Short mmCIF file of C-alpha atoms and ligand atoms in Angstrom, two decimals:
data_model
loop_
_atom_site.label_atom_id
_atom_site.label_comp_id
_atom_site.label_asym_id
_atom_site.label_seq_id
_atom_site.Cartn_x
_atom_site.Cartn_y
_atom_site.Cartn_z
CA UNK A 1 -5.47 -3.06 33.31
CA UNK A 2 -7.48 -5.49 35.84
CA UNK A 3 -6.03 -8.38 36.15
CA UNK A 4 -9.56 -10.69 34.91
CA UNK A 5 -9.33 -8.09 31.86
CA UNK A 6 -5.79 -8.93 31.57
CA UNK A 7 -6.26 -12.54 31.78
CA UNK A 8 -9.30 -12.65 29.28
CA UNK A 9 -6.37 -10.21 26.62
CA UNK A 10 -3.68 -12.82 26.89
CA UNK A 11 -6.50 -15.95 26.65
CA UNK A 12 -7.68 -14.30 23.36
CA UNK A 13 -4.17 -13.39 21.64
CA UNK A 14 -2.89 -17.10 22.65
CA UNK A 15 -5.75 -18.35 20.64
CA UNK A 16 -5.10 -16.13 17.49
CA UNK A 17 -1.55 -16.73 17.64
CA UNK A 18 -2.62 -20.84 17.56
CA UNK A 19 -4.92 -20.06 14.65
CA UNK A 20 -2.27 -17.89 13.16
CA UNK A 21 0.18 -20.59 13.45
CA UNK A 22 -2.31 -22.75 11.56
CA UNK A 23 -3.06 -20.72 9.13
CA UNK A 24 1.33 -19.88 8.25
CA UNK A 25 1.49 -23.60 8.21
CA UNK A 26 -1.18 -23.90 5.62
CA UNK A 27 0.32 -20.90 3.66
CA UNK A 28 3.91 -22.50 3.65
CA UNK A 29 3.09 -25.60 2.93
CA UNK A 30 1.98 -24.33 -0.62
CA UNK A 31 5.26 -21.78 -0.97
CA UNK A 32 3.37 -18.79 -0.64
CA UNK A 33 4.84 -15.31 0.69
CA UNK A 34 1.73 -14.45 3.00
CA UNK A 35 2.28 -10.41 3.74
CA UNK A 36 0.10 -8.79 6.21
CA UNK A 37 -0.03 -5.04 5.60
CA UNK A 38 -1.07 -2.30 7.73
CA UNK A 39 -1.16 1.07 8.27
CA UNK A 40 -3.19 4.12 9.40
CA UNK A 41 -6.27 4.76 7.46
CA UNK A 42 -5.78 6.07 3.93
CA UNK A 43 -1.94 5.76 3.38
CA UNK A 44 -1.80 4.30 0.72
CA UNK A 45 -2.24 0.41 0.95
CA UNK A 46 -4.90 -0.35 -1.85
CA UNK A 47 -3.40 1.42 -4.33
CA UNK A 48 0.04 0.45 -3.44
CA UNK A 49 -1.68 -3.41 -3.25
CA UNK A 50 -3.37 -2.83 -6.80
CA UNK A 51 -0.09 -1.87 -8.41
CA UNK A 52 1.55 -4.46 -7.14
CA UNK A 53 -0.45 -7.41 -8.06
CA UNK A 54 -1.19 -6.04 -11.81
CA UNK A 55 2.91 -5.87 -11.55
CA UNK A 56 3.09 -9.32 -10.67
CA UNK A 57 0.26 -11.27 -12.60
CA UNK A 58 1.93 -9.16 -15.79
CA UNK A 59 5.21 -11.06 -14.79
CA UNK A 60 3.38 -14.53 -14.37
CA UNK A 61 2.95 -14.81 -10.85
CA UNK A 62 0.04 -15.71 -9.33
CA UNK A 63 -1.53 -13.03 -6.16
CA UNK A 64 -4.53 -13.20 -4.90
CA UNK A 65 -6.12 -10.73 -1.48
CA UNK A 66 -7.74 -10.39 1.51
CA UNK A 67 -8.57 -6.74 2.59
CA UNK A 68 -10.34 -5.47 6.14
CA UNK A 69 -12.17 -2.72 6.54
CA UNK A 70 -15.28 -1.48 8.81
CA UNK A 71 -17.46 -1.31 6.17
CA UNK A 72 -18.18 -1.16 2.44
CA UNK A 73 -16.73 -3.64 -0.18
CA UNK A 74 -14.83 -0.43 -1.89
CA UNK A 75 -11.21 -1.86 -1.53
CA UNK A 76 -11.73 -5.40 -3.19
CA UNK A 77 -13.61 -3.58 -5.80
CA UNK A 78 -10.75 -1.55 -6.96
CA UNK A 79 -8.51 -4.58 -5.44
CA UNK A 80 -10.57 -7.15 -8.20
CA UNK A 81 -9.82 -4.70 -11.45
CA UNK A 82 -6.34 -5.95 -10.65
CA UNK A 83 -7.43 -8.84 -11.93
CA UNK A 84 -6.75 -10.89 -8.78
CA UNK A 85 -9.25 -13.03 -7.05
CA UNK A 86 -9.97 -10.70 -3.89
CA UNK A 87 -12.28 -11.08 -0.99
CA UNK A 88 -13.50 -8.20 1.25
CA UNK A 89 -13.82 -8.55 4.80
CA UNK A 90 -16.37 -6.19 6.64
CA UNK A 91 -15.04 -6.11 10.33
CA UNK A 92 -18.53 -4.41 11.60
CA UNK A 93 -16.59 -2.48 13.48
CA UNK A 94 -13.59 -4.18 14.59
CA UNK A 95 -10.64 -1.99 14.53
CA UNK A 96 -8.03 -5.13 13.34
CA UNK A 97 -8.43 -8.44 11.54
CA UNK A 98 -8.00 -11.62 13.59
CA UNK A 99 -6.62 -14.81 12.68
CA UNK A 100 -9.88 -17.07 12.77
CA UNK A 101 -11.86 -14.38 10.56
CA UNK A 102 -8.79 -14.77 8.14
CA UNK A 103 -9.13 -18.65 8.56
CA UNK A 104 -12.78 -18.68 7.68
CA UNK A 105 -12.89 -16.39 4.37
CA UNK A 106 -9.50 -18.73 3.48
CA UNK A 107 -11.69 -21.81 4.21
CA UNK A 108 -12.90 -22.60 1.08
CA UNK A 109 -10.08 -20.76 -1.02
CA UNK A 110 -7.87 -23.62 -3.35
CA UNK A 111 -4.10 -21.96 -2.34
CA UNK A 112 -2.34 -24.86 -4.39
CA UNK A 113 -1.34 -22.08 -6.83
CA UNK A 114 -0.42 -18.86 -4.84
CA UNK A 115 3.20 -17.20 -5.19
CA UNK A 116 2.23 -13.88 -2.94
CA UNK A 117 -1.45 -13.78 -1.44
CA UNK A 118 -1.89 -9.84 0.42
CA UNK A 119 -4.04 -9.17 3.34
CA UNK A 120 -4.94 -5.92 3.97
CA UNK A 121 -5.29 -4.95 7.40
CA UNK A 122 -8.24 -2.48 8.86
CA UNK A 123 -6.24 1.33 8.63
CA UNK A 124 -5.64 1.81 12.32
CA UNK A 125 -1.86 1.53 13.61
CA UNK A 126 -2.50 0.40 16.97
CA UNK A 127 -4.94 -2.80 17.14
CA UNK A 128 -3.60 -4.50 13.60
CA UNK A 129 0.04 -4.74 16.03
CA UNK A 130 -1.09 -7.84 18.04
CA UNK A 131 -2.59 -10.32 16.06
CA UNK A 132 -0.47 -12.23 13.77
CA UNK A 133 -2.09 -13.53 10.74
CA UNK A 134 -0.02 -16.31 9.85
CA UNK A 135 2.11 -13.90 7.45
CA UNK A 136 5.41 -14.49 6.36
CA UNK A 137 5.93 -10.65 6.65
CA UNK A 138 4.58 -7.79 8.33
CA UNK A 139 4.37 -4.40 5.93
CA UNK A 140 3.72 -0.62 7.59
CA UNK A 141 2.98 1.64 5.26
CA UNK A 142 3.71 5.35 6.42
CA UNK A 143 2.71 7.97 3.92
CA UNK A 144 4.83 11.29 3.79
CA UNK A 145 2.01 13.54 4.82
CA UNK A 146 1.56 11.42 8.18
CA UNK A 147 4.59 13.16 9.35
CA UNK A 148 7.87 11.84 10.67
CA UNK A 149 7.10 11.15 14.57
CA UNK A 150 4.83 8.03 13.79
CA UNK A 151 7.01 5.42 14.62
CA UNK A 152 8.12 7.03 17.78
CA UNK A 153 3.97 7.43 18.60
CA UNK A 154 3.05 3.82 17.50
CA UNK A 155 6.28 1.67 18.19
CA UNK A 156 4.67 -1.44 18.54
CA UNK A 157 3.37 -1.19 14.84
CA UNK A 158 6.73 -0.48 13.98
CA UNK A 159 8.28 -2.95 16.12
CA UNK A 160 6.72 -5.73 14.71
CA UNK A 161 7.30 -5.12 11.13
CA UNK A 162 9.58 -6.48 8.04
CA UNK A 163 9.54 -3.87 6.15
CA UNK A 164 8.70 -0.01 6.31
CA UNK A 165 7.59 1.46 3.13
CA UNK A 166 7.22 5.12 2.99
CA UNK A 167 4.56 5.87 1.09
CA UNK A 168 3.11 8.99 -1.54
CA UNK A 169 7.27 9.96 -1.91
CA UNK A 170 5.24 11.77 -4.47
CA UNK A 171 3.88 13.82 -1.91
CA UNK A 172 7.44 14.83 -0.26
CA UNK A 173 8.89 17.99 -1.06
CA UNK A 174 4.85 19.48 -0.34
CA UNK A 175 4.52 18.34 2.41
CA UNK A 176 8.16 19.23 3.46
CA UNK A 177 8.70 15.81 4.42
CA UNK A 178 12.01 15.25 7.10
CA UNK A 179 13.40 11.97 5.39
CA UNK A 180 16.68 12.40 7.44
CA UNK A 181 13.97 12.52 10.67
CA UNK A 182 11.63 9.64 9.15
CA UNK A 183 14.69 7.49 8.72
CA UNK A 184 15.94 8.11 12.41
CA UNK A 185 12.96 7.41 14.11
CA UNK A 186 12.04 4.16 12.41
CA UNK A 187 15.87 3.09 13.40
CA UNK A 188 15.07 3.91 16.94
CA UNK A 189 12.20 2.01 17.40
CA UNK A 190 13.71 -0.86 15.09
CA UNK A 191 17.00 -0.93 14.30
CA UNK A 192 17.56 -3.48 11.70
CA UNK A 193 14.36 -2.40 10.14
CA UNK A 194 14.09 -2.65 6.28
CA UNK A 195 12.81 0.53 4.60
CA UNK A 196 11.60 1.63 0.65
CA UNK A 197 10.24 4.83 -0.48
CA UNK A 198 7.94 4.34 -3.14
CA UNK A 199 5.03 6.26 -4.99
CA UNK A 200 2.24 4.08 -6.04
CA UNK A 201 0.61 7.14 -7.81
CA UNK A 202 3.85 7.82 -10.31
CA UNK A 203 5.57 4.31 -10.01
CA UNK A 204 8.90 6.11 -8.57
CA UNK A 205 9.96 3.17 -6.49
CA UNK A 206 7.86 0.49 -7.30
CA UNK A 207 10.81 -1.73 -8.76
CA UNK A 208 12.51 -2.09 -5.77
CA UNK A 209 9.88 -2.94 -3.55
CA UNK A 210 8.84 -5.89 -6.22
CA UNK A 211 12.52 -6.76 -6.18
CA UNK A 212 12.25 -6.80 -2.55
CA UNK A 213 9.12 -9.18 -2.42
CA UNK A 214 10.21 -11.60 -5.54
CA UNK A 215 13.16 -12.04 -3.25
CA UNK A 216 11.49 -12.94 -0.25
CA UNK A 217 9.57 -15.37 -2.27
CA UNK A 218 12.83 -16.95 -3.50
CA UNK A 219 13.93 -17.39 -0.42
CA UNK A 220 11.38 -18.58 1.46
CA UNK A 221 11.35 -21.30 -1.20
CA UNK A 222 14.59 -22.08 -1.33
CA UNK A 223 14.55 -22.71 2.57
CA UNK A 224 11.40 -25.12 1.60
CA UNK A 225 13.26 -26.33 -0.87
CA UNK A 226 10.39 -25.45 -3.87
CA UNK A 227 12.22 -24.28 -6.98
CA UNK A 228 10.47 -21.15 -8.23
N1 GTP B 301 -0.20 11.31 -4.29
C1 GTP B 301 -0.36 10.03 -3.97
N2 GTP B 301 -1.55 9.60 -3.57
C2 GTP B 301 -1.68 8.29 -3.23
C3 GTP B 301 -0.62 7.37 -3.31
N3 GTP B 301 -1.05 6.16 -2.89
C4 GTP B 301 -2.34 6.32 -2.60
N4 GTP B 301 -2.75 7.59 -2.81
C5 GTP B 301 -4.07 8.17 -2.62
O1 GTP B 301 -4.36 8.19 -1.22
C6 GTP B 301 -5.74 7.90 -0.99
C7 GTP B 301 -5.87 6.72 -0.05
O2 GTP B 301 -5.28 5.59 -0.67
P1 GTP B 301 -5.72 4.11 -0.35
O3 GTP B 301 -4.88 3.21 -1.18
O4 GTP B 301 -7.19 3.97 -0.45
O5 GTP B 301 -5.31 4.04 1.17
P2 GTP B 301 -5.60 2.84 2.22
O6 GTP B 301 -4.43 2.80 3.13
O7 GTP B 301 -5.94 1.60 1.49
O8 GTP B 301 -6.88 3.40 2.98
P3 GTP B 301 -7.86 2.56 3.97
O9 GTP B 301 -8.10 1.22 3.37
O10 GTP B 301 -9.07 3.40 4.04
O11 GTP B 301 -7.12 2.48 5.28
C8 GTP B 301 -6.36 7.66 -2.37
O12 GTP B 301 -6.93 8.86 -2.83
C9 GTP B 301 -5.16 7.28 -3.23
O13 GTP B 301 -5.33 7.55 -4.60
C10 GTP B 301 0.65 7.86 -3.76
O14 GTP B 301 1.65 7.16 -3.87
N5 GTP B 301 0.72 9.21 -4.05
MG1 MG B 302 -7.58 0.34 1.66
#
């Protein structure tokens, strides 16, 4: 890369990550579990998203969402029959969210109540890895018919993530999906990586990932001291 192009990269993602900062800050300050999820396009995050936040207002916890796409206003549609409060965000063309565009649609949002509030990232698995949104956790989704050899392709996405989940488990044995390979390629790009396999479609795994997120929430309140 030039080196003015390189300089005008670095200016751009210091400012996110100061925005981002802001914008964790805010979230904390309220005890919310911000999560950040991304993945390529179409495996599985709105569904997995809509499952999980009819889960959790059922169980008394207050969600609410951000999701990013291109175009169209299809995802908080289906996002909204969750019964959440969700927001759409129409990139017009940008490939990632950023932390100011998250800042302004959160400008006006009371958070005072928020246990878990989900932003869905645009479905790309390359631009979503540098900007941090202020979230307490990064989620990449990797659906089983994406094939094994996507962490080794996209490490940074990989890299900089909590949690793997492995998506449409439904989908395995048709696709004649490699866990054993899946498993040892998101190890080599991240060792200490956390991984689920779920199916949003049939519920097969959905209890652990909740278990997984309620305790994130406990403990990022008990570390702020906010009893939940
Ligand atoms: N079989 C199966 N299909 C799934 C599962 N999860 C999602 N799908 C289907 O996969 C397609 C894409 O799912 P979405 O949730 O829209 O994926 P997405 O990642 O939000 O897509 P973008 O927002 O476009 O990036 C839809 O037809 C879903 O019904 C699953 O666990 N199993
Ligand atoms: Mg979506």
């Amino acid at each position: 890369m030039k080196p003015r192009l390189l300089e005008i990269r670095k200016a751009v993602l210091k400012k996110n990550d100061e925005i981002a900062a802001k914008l964790r800050e805010r979230f904390l300050k309220h005890g919310i579990l911000a999560l950040n999820i991304v993945s390529s396009p179409g495996a599985g995050k709105t569904l997995l998203l809509k499952k999980t936040m009819e889960i959790l207002i059922q169980e008394g916890f207050k969600v609410g969402a951000l999701v990013g796409d291109l175009q169209t206003d299809n995802d908080a549609k289906f996002l909204a029959k969750s019964g959440a409060p969700v927001r759409q965000i129409e990139t017009d063309g940008n490939c990632h969210l950023e932390a100011n565009i998250v800042s302004d649609y959160l400008a006006d949002w009371d958070l005072t109540d928020f246990d878990f509030f989900f932003i869905e990232n645009v479905g790309n698995l390359v631009c979503p890895a540098n900007y941090d949104l202020g979230e307490s956790l990064r989620v990449v989704l990797l659906s089983t018919p994406e094939g094994e050899d996507k962490p080794l392709k996209y490490p940074p996405m990989f890299n900089s993530a909590d949690i793997a989940v492995i998506s449409k488990i439904d989908l395995a044995d048709f696709v004649e999906f490699d866990r054993k390979a899946v498993y040892k390629n998101l190890q080599a790009v991240h060792p200490m990586l956390a991984i689920c396999e779920l199916s949003a479609k049939t519920g097969l795994g959905m209890t652990n990932w909740l278990d997984f997120l309620k305790s994130k929430l406990r403990v990022l309140r008990s570390e702020m001291s906010i009893k939940v």
